[in-house]
């Protein structure tokens, strides 16, 4: 059975259609069962007939393809009704079948092949004019059912493909409009210039055959100016037509312009008789900024499909215009949001998130270039007392002034961040050729001096004894975990804090 299943898997993997799957399945069933003929049928219940679609004949019994028999007299109908799909003695089971007697059928198998909707498509059958010991094949019903299911699934796939082809044929007439909409949408999504995109859109509308004339304009000082200088003469036409619009129609995105006989005569070189004139307006934040004037056959202007295309063109251009108007403000807003996400609101220093990103960058850069740098951890001793004595507003002002003093003492390439609360972290460059120990001591001394001494704040003046500082050096080959590095610097700061307490 495993060998047969492997063969089935190969048939399914390589089959392109029902016939390509069924023929090897029928041959396989013939080899397994020893029946003279195996075949696939289709049932036409309305016409009351059954057709043999594909057959595999290897013995005296020949069941030709395209054979049609009355459905009522078939063994398949009897097998479906009785749910007996395997028999070694046809005469004993269904002796009333004239077709079985005429063909001399002795052994028979049949299993229904189902449509996707659950109805019966046909049957997968096998027959022989001599007796075959089918009862010695315990897995035969399962194999039949599996083969029928495989054919049913292939039928389902082909029916889906057929429906897809039919739908594609039905929509072929709409493709030119869809292509135009898609092209305009593509232009509007990628475009960075409204005048350029509007001009290109007008060209595509004309080339698509949708209209006999299409001219793009942009609004300058309340007057339409042709985007293409070669079409400048159209500006007088469109501005004159626009002036005759009532306030209600001026607010619409697409308006139909009534051409009077007087205007027809005045602009006879431009306005074609028997043509409908439409103005597609482009808005940005509800402000008119551009338009496309088109002419097309009056009957075409009334088609719902064309109206949908024109509405899509107008909407796409308006969305683009609004996007461009908003672009600068949006860019500024994004920059502000990015800054706020990476900086501490109180001190304007980079925040903890920015600190870890910068620490990772410096580790990667220093590792590539075989450089070293210092991590300086700063804790504001006595900050709680400042808050308790002078209030939180003064405490906040102290933090801002402390941050300013850090900035003043920083060298080029140094980085300072507020780690949180009353803690700050600095990343400082290492100078090659000098003692690391000496540099670390000078670093601590410089920042302690800068952040100690008198603080003259708005509501308080006091002398600050300075923060506790801990410094560690990172060298290529050291750990790269930011949390662990800061923990090491924090531990160094804590040692400094302990020593300072002993000295008081």
Coordinates of C-alpha atoms in Angstrom, one line a residue:
X1 CA 0.0 0.0 0.0
X2 CA 2.9 2.4 0.8
X3 CA 4.2 1.9 -2.7
X4 CA 0.8 2.8 -4.2
X5 CA 0.6 5.9 -2.1
X6 CA 4.0 7.0 -3.3
X7 CA 2.8 6.6 -6.9
X8 CA -0.3 8.6 -6.1
X9 CA 1.8 11.4 -4.7
X10 CA 3.9 11.5 -7.9
X11 CA 0.8 11.6 -10.0
X12 CA -0.6 14.5 -8.0
X13 CA 2.7 16.4 -8.1
X14 CA 3.1 16.2 -11.9
X15 CA -0.5 16.4 -13.1
X16 CA -1.4 19.6 -15.0
X17 CA -5.1 18.7 -15.5
X18 CA -7.8 16.1 -14.8
X19 CA -6.7 13.9 -17.7
X20 CA -3.1 14.1 -16.7
X21 CA -4.0 13.0 -13.2
X22 CA -6.7 10.4 -14.1
X23 CA -4.9 8.3 -16.8
X24 CA -2.0 7.2 -14.5
X25 CA -4.6 6.7 -11.7
X26 CA -6.6 4.4 -13.9
X27 CA -3.5 2.4 -14.9
X28 CA -2.5 2.1 -11.2
X29 CA -6.0 0.8 -10.3
X30 CA -5.9 -1.7 -13.1
X31 CA -2.5 -3.0 -12.0
X32 CA -3.7 -3.3 -8.3
X33 CA -7.1 -4.9 -9.0
X34 CA -6.5 -6.9 -12.1
X35 CA -9.7 -5.6 -13.6
X36 CA -9.8 -5.4 -17.4
X37 CA -11.1 -1.8 -17.6
X38 CA -10.9 1.2 -15.3
X39 CA -12.6 4.4 -16.3
X40 CA -13.8 7.8 -15.2
X41 CA -17.4 8.9 -16.0
X42 CA -19.5 12.0 -15.9
X43 CA -23.2 12.0 -15.0
X44 CA -25.7 14.2 -16.7
X45 CA -28.8 13.7 -14.5
X46 CA -30.8 16.2 -16.4
X47 CA -30.3 14.3 -19.7
X48 CA -30.5 11.0 -17.9
X49 CA -27.2 9.7 -19.3
X50 CA -23.7 8.8 -18.2
X51 CA -20.5 9.5 -20.3
X52 CA -17.2 7.6 -20.2
X53 CA -14.7 10.4 -20.2
X54 CA -11.3 8.6 -19.8
X55 CA -10.8 4.8 -20.0
X56 CA -7.9 2.4 -19.5
X57 CA -8.5 -1.0 -21.2
X58 CA -6.1 -3.9 -20.9
X59 CA -8.1 -7.0 -21.5
X60 CA -11.0 -8.4 -23.5
X61 CA -13.5 -6.0 -22.0
X62 CA -13.3 -2.7 -24.0
X63 CA -15.2 0.3 -22.7
X64 CA -14.5 3.1 -25.2
X65 CA -14.1 6.7 -24.3
X66 CA -17.0 8.9 -25.3
X67 CA -19.4 6.0 -24.7
X68 CA -22.8 7.3 -23.5
X69 CA -25.3 5.0 -21.7
X70 CA -28.7 5.5 -20.0
X71 CA -28.1 6.5 -16.4
X72 CA -31.1 4.5 -15.1
X73 CA -29.6 1.2 -16.2
X74 CA -26.0 1.7 -15.0
X75 CA -24.2 -0.2 -12.3
X76 CA -22.9 3.1 -11.1
X77 CA -26.4 4.3 -10.2
X78 CA -27.1 1.0 -8.3
X79 CA -23.8 1.3 -6.5
X80 CA -24.6 4.8 -5.4
X81 CA -28.1 4.0 -4.2
X82 CA -27.0 0.8 -2.3
X83 CA -23.6 2.2 -1.1
X84 CA -22.0 -1.0 -2.3
X85 CA -19.0 0.0 -4.3
X86 CA -17.1 -3.3 -4.6
X87 CA -18.6 -6.6 -5.8
X88 CA -17.1 -9.9 -7.2
X89 CA -20.5 -11.1 -8.5
X90 CA -22.4 -8.5 -10.5
X91 CA -25.2 -10.9 -11.4
X92 CA -25.9 -11.7 -7.8
X93 CA -26.0 -8.0 -6.8
X94 CA -27.6 -6.3 -9.7
X95 CA -29.0 -9.0 -12.1
X96 CA -31.6 -6.5 -13.3
X97 CA -29.0 -4.5 -15.3
X98 CA -29.4 -5.1 -19.0
X99 CA -26.1 -3.2 -19.7
X100 CA -24.2 -5.5 -17.3
X101 CA -25.6 -8.6 -18.9
X102 CA -24.8 -7.4 -22.5
X103 CA -21.3 -6.6 -21.5
X104 CA -20.9 -9.8 -19.5
X105 CA -19.6 -8.0 -16.4
X106 CA -18.6 -10.2 -13.5
X107 CA -16.6 -8.0 -11.1
X108 CA -17.1 -4.4 -10.6
X109 CA -15.9 -1.4 -8.5
X110 CA -17.3 2.1 -8.4
X111 CA -16.9 5.2 -6.2
X112 CA -18.5 8.7 -6.7
X113 CA -16.4 11.7 -7.7
X114 CA -17.8 14.8 -6.1
X115 CA -18.1 18.4 -7.3
X116 CA -16.9 21.2 -5.0
X117 CA -20.6 22.0 -4.1
X118 CA -21.1 18.4 -2.8
X119 CA -23.0 17.1 -5.8
X120 CA -21.9 14.0 -7.8
X121 CA -19.8 14.8 -10.8
X122 CA -19.4 11.2 -11.9
X123 CA -17.8 7.9 -10.9
X124 CA -14.4 6.3 -10.8
X125 CA -15.1 2.7 -12.0
X126 CA -13.5 -0.6 -12.8
X127 CA -15.0 -3.7 -14.4
X128 CA -14.0 -7.1 -15.7
X129 CA -15.7 -9.9 -17.7
X130 CA -14.2 -12.5 -15.5
X131 CA -14.3 -12.9 -11.7
X132 CA -11.6 -11.0 -9.7
X133 CA -10.9 -11.7 -6.0
X134 CA -11.6 -8.2 -4.9
X135 CA -12.4 -9.3 -1.4
X136 CA -8.7 -10.1 -0.9
X137 CA -7.9 -6.4 -1.1
X138 CA -8.9 -4.9 2.3
X139 CA -7.5 -1.5 1.5
X140 CA -9.3 -1.3 -1.9
X141 CA -12.2 0.9 -0.7
X142 CA -9.9 3.4 0.9
X143 CA -7.7 3.5 -2.2
X144 CA -10.8 4.1 -4.4
X145 CA -12.0 6.9 -2.2
X146 CA -8.6 8.5 -2.2
X147 CA -8.3 8.4 -6.0
X148 CA -11.8 9.8 -6.4
X149 CA -11.0 12.6 -3.9
X150 CA -7.8 13.5 -5.8
X151 CA -9.8 13.7 -9.1
X152 CA -12.5 15.8 -7.4
X153 CA -9.9 18.3 -6.1
X154 CA -8.4 18.6 -9.6
X155 CA -11.8 19.2 -11.0
X156 CA -12.3 21.9 -8.4
X157 CA -9.1 23.6 -9.3
X158 CA -10.0 23.5 -13.0
X159 CA -13.4 24.9 -12.4
X160 CA -11.9 27.8 -10.4
X161 CA -9.5 28.4 -13.2
X162 CA -12.3 28.4 -15.7
X163 CA -14.3 30.9 -13.7
X164 CA -11.3 33.1 -13.4
X165 CA -10.8 33.0 -17.2
X166 CA -14.5 33.9 -17.7
X167 CA -14.2 36.8 -15.3
X168 CA -11.0 38.0 -17.0
X169 CA -12.8 38.0 -20.4
X170 CA -15.8 39.9 -18.9
X171 CA -13.5 42.6 -17.5
X172 CA -11.4 43.0 -20.7
X173 CA -13.6 45.9 -21.8
X174 CA -12.8 47.8 -18.6
X175 CA -9.0 47.5 -18.8
X176 CA -8.3 50.7 -20.6
X177 CA -10.1 52.7 -17.9
X178 CA -8.5 50.7 -15.2
X179 CA -5.1 51.2 -16.7
X180 CA -5.7 55.0 -16.9
X181 CA -6.8 55.1 -13.2
X182 CA -3.8 52.9 -12.2
X183 CA -1.4 55.1 -14.2
X184 CA -2.8 58.3 -12.7
X185 CA -2.7 56.8 -9.2
X186 CA 0.9 55.8 -9.7
X187 CA 1.8 59.3 -10.8
X188 CA 0.1 60.8 -7.9
X189 CA 1.7 58.5 -5.3
X190 CA 5.2 59.1 -6.6
X191 CA 4.8 62.7 -7.8
X192 CA 6.6 65.5 -6.1
X193 CA 5.3 68.3 -8.4
X194 CA 1.6 69.0 -8.8
X195 CA 2.0 70.9 -12.1
X196 CA 4.1 68.1 -13.7
X197 CA 1.8 65.4 -12.5
X198 CA -1.3 67.2 -13.7
X199 CA 0.3 67.8 -17.1
X200 CA 1.2 64.1 -17.4
X201 CA -2.3 63.1 -16.4
X202 CA -3.9 65.3 -19.1
X203 CA -1.6 63.6 -21.6
X204 CA -2.5 60.1 -20.5
X205 CA -6.2 61.0 -20.6
X206 CA -5.9 62.1 -24.2
X207 CA -3.8 59.2 -25.2
X208 CA -6.2 56.7 -23.7
X209 CA -8.9 57.8 -26.0
X210 CA -11.2 58.8 -23.1
X211 CA -11.4 62.4 -24.4
X212 CA -10.7 64.4 -27.5
X213 CA -9.0 67.2 -25.6
X214 CA -7.3 67.5 -22.2
X215 CA -5.5 70.6 -20.9
X216 CA -4.0 71.0 -17.5
X217 CA -3.9 74.3 -15.6
X218 CA -2.6 75.5 -12.2
X219 CA -4.1 78.4 -10.3
X220 CA -1.9 81.5 -10.1
X221 CA -3.3 84.7 -8.5
X222 CA -6.9 83.4 -9.0
X223 CA -6.3 82.7 -12.7
X224 CA -5.8 79.4 -14.5
X225 CA -2.4 79.2 -16.3
X226 CA -1.7 76.4 -18.7
X227 CA 1.0 74.1 -17.4
X228 CA 2.2 73.4 -20.9
X229 CA 3.3 76.8 -22.5
X230 CA 2.2 75.5 -25.9
X231 CA -1.4 75.4 -24.6
X232 CA -1.3 78.9 -23.1
X233 CA -4.1 80.1 -25.5
X234 CA -6.5 77.7 -23.7
X235 CA -6.2 79.8 -20.5
X236 CA -8.6 82.5 -21.9
X237 CA -11.1 79.8 -22.8
X238 CA -11.1 78.1 -19.4
X239 CA -11.0 81.3 -17.4
X240 CA -14.0 82.6 -19.3
X241 CA -15.9 79.4 -18.9
X242 CA -15.0 79.3 -15.2
X243 CA -16.3 82.8 -14.7
X244 CA -19.7 81.8 -15.7
X245 CA -20.0 79.1 -13.0
X246 CA -22.4 79.7 -10.1
X247 CA -21.1 79.4 -6.5
X248 CA -22.6 76.0 -6.0
X249 CA -20.9 74.4 -9.0
X250 CA -17.6 76.0 -8.1
X251 CA -17.4 73.8 -5.0
X252 CA -17.8 70.5 -7.0
X253 CA -14.8 68.4 -8.0
X254 CA -16.2 67.8 -11.5
X255 CA -18.5 70.2 -13.3
X256 CA -20.1 70.2 -16.7
X257 CA -19.8 73.5 -18.5
X258 CA -22.6 74.7 -20.7
X259 CA -21.2 76.2 -23.9
X260 CA -23.5 79.0 -25.2
X261 CA -23.7 79.8 -28.9
X262 CA -21.8 83.0 -28.2
X263 CA -18.9 81.2 -26.5
X264 CA -18.9 78.6 -29.2
X265 CA -18.5 81.3 -31.8
X266 CA -15.9 83.2 -29.8
X267 CA -13.7 80.1 -29.2
X268 CA -14.6 78.1 -32.3
X269 CA -10.9 77.2 -32.8
X270 CA -10.9 75.4 -29.4
X271 CA -14.4 74.2 -28.5
X272 CA -15.6 71.4 -30.8
X273 CA -19.3 71.3 -31.6
X274 CA -21.3 68.4 -30.2
X275 CA -18.8 67.9 -27.5
X276 CA -19.3 68.0 -23.7
X277 CA -17.0 70.2 -21.8
X278 CA -16.0 69.2 -18.2
X279 CA -13.7 70.8 -15.7
X280 CA -11.9 68.4 -13.3
X281 CA -10.8 70.5 -10.3
X282 CA -7.9 69.8 -8.0
X283 CA -8.2 70.9 -4.3
X284 CA -5.6 71.0 -1.6
X285 CA -7.1 71.4 1.9
X286 CA -10.4 72.6 0.3
X287 CA -8.5 75.2 -1.7
X288 CA -8.7 75.1 -5.5
X289 CA -5.1 74.8 -6.9
X290 CA -5.3 73.2 -10.3
X291 CA -7.7 71.9 -12.9
X292 CA -7.9 69.8 -16.1
X293 CA -10.3 70.9 -18.9
X294 CA -11.5 68.0 -21.1
X295 CA -13.8 67.6 -24.1
X296 CA -15.5 64.4 -25.0
X297 CA -18.5 63.1 -26.8
X298 CA -21.7 64.0 -25.0
X299 CA -22.8 60.3 -24.9
X300 CA -19.5 59.3 -23.4
X301 CA -19.7 61.9 -20.7
X302 CA -22.9 60.3 -19.4
X303 CA -21.5 56.8 -19.1
X304 CA -21.2 55.7 -15.4
X305 CA -17.9 54.1 -16.2
X306 CA -16.4 57.3 -17.5
X307 CA -17.8 59.3 -14.7
X308 CA -16.1 56.9 -12.3
X309 CA -12.8 57.4 -14.1
X310 CA -13.0 61.1 -14.0
X311 CA -13.9 61.1 -10.3
X312 CA -10.9 58.9 -9.6
X313 CA -8.6 61.2 -11.5
X314 CA -9.9 64.3 -9.7
X315 CA -9.7 62.6 -6.3
X316 CA -6.1 61.2 -6.9
X317 CA -4.8 64.6 -7.9
X318 CA -6.5 66.3 -5.0
X319 CA -5.0 63.8 -2.6
X320 CA -1.6 64.4 -4.1
X321 CA -2.0 68.2 -3.8
X322 CA -3.0 67.9 -0.2
X323 CA -0.1 65.6 0.5
X324 CA 2.4 68.0 -1.0
X325 CA 0.9 70.9 0.9
X326 CA 1.1 69.0 4.1
X327 CA 4.5 67.5 3.4
X328 CA 6.6 70.2 4.8
X329 CA 4.6 70.5 8.0
X330 CA 4.5 66.8 8.3
X331 CA 8.3 66.6 7.9
X332 CA 8.8 69.2 10.6
X333 CA 6.3 67.4 12.9
X334 CA 8.1 64.0 12.4
X335 CA 11.4 65.7 13.2
X336 CA 9.9 67.1 16.4
X337 CA 8.5 63.7 17.4
X338 CA 11.7 62.0 16.7
X339 CA 13.6 64.5 18.8
X340 CA 11.1 64.2 21.6
X341 CA 11.3 60.4 21.5
X342 CA 15.1 60.6 21.9
X343 CA 15.6 63.5 24.3
X344 CA 14.7 64.3 27.9
X345 CA 12.0 67.0 28.0
X346 CA 13.5 68.7 31.1
X347 CA 17.2 69.0 30.3
X348 CA 17.0 68.6 26.5
X349 CA 19.8 66.0 26.8
X350 CA 19.5 62.7 25.0
X351 CA 17.4 60.2 27.0
X352 CA 18.0 56.7 28.1
X353 CA 16.8 55.2 24.8
X354 CA 19.1 57.5 22.8
X355 CA 22.0 56.6 25.3
X356 CA 21.8 52.9 24.6
X357 CA 21.6 53.4 20.8
X358 CA 24.6 55.7 21.0
X359 CA 26.5 53.3 23.2
X360 CA 25.9 50.5 20.8
X361 CA 27.1 52.6 17.9
X362 CA 30.2 53.7 19.7
X363 CA 31.0 50.0 20.7
X364 CA 30.6 49.0 17.1
X365 CA 32.7 51.9 15.7
X366 CA 35.4 51.5 18.4
X367 CA 35.6 47.7 17.7
X368 CA 36.0 48.3 14.0
X369 CA 38.7 51.0 14.4
X370 CA 40.4 49.4 17.4
X371 CA 39.7 52.4 19.6
X372 CA 38.8 52.9 23.2
X373 CA 36.4 55.2 25.1
X374 CA 35.3 56.0 28.6
X375 CA 31.9 55.6 30.2
X376 CA 31.2 58.1 32.9
X377 CA 28.3 57.5 35.3
X378 CA 27.2 60.6 37.3
X379 CA 24.9 60.7 40.3
X380 CA 23.7 64.0 41.9
X381 CA 24.5 63.7 45.6
X382 CA 22.1 65.7 47.7
X383 CA 19.6 66.2 45.0
X384 CA 16.7 65.0 47.3
X385 CA 17.7 67.7 49.8
X386 CA 17.5 70.4 47.2
X387 CA 14.0 69.3 46.2
X388 CA 12.9 69.1 49.8
X389 CA 14.5 72.4 50.8
X390 CA 13.6 74.6 47.7
X391 CA 10.8 72.7 46.0
X392 CA 10.5 70.7 42.9
X393 CA 10.5 73.6 40.5
X394 CA 13.9 74.7 41.8
X395 CA 15.0 71.1 41.6
X396 CA 14.1 71.0 38.0
X397 CA 15.9 74.2 37.3
X398 CA 19.0 72.8 39.1
X399 CA 18.8 69.7 36.7
X400 CA 18.7 72.0 33.7
X401 CA 21.6 74.1 34.9
X402 CA 23.6 70.9 35.8
X403 CA 23.0 69.7 32.2
X404 CA 24.1 73.0 30.8
X405 CA 27.4 72.7 32.8
X406 CA 27.9 69.3 31.4
X407 CA 27.6 70.6 27.9
X408 CA 30.0 73.4 28.6
X409 CA 32.7 71.0 29.9
X410 CA 32.3 68.5 27.0
X411 CA 34.9 68.2 24.4
X412 CA 34.3 67.5 20.7
X413 CA 33.1 63.9 20.4
X414 CA 31.8 63.6 23.9
X415 CA 28.2 62.5 24.5
X416 CA 26.0 63.2 27.5
X417 CA 22.6 61.8 28.3
X418 CA 20.2 61.8 31.2
X419 CA 19.9 58.2 32.4
X420 CA 16.9 59.0 34.6
X421 CA 16.1 60.9 37.8
X422 CA 19.3 62.4 39.1
X423 CA 21.6 60.2 37.1
X424 CA 23.6 61.2 34.0
X425 CA 25.9 59.2 31.7
X426 CA 28.7 60.4 29.5
X427 CA 30.6 58.7 26.7
X428 CA 34.0 60.3 26.3
X429 CA 36.8 59.6 23.8
X430 CA 40.1 58.1 24.7
X431 CA 43.3 59.9 23.6
X432 CA 45.8 57.5 22.2
X433 CA 49.3 57.7 23.6
X434 CA 48.3 58.9 27.1
X435 CA 47.8 56.9 30.3
X436 CA 44.3 55.6 30.6
X437 CA 44.4 56.0 34.4
X438 CA 45.5 59.6 34.1
X439 CA 42.9 60.4 31.4
X440 CA 40.2 58.9 33.6
X441 CA 41.3 61.0 36.6
X442 CA 41.4 64.2 34.5
X443 CA 37.9 63.3 33.1
X444 CA 36.4 63.0 36.6
X445 CA 38.2 66.1 37.8
X446 CA 37.1 68.2 34.9
X447 CA 33.4 67.3 35.1
X448 CA 33.3 67.5 38.9
X449 CA 34.8 71.0 38.8
X450 CA 32.3 72.1 36.1
X451 CA 29.3 70.8 38.1
X452 CA 30.3 71.9 41.6
X453 CA 30.3 75.3 43.3
X454 CA 27.7 78.0 43.4
X455 CA 24.3 77.6 41.6
X456 CA 22.4 80.9 41.2
X457 CA 18.9 79.8 40.4
X458 CA 15.7 81.8 40.1
X459 CA 14.5 81.2 43.7
X460 CA 17.6 79.9 45.4
X461 CA 21.4 80.4 45.6
X462 CA 23.4 77.6 47.1
X463 CA 26.8 75.9 47.0
X464 CA 26.7 72.4 45.6
X465 CA 29.4 70.0 46.6
X466 CA 29.4 68.2 43.3
X467 CA 28.2 64.7 42.1
X468 CA 29.6 61.3 42.6
X469 CA 31.3 60.0 39.4
X470 CA 32.4 56.6 38.3
X471 CA 34.4 55.9 35.1
X472 CA 35.2 52.7 33.3
X473 CA 37.2 52.2 30.1
X474 CA 35.9 50.2 27.2
X475 CA 38.5 48.5 25.0
X476 CA 38.2 46.2 21.9
X477 CA 37.4 42.7 23.1
X478 CA 35.5 43.9 26.2
X479 CA 31.8 43.0 26.7
X480 CA 29.3 44.7 24.4
X481 CA 26.2 44.4 26.6
X482 CA 25.1 48.0 27.3
X483 CA 23.3 47.2 30.5
X484 CA 26.4 45.4 31.9
X485 CA 28.7 48.3 30.9
X486 CA 26.5 50.8 32.6
X487 CA 26.3 48.5 35.7
X488 CA 30.1 48.5 35.8
X489 CA 30.2 52.4 35.6
X490 CA 27.5 52.6 38.2
X491 CA 29.5 50.4 40.5
X492 CA 32.5 52.6 40.0
X493 CA 30.3 55.6 40.8
X494 CA 29.1 53.9 44.0
X495 CA 32.7 53.5 45.2
X496 CA 33.3 57.2 44.6
X497 CA 30.2 58.0 46.6
X498 CA 31.4 55.8 49.5
X499 CA 34.8 57.5 49.5
X500 CA 33.2 61.0 49.4
X501 CA 31.0 60.1 52.4
X502 CA 34.1 59.1 54.4
X503 CA 35.8 62.4 53.6
X504 CA 32.9 64.5 55.0

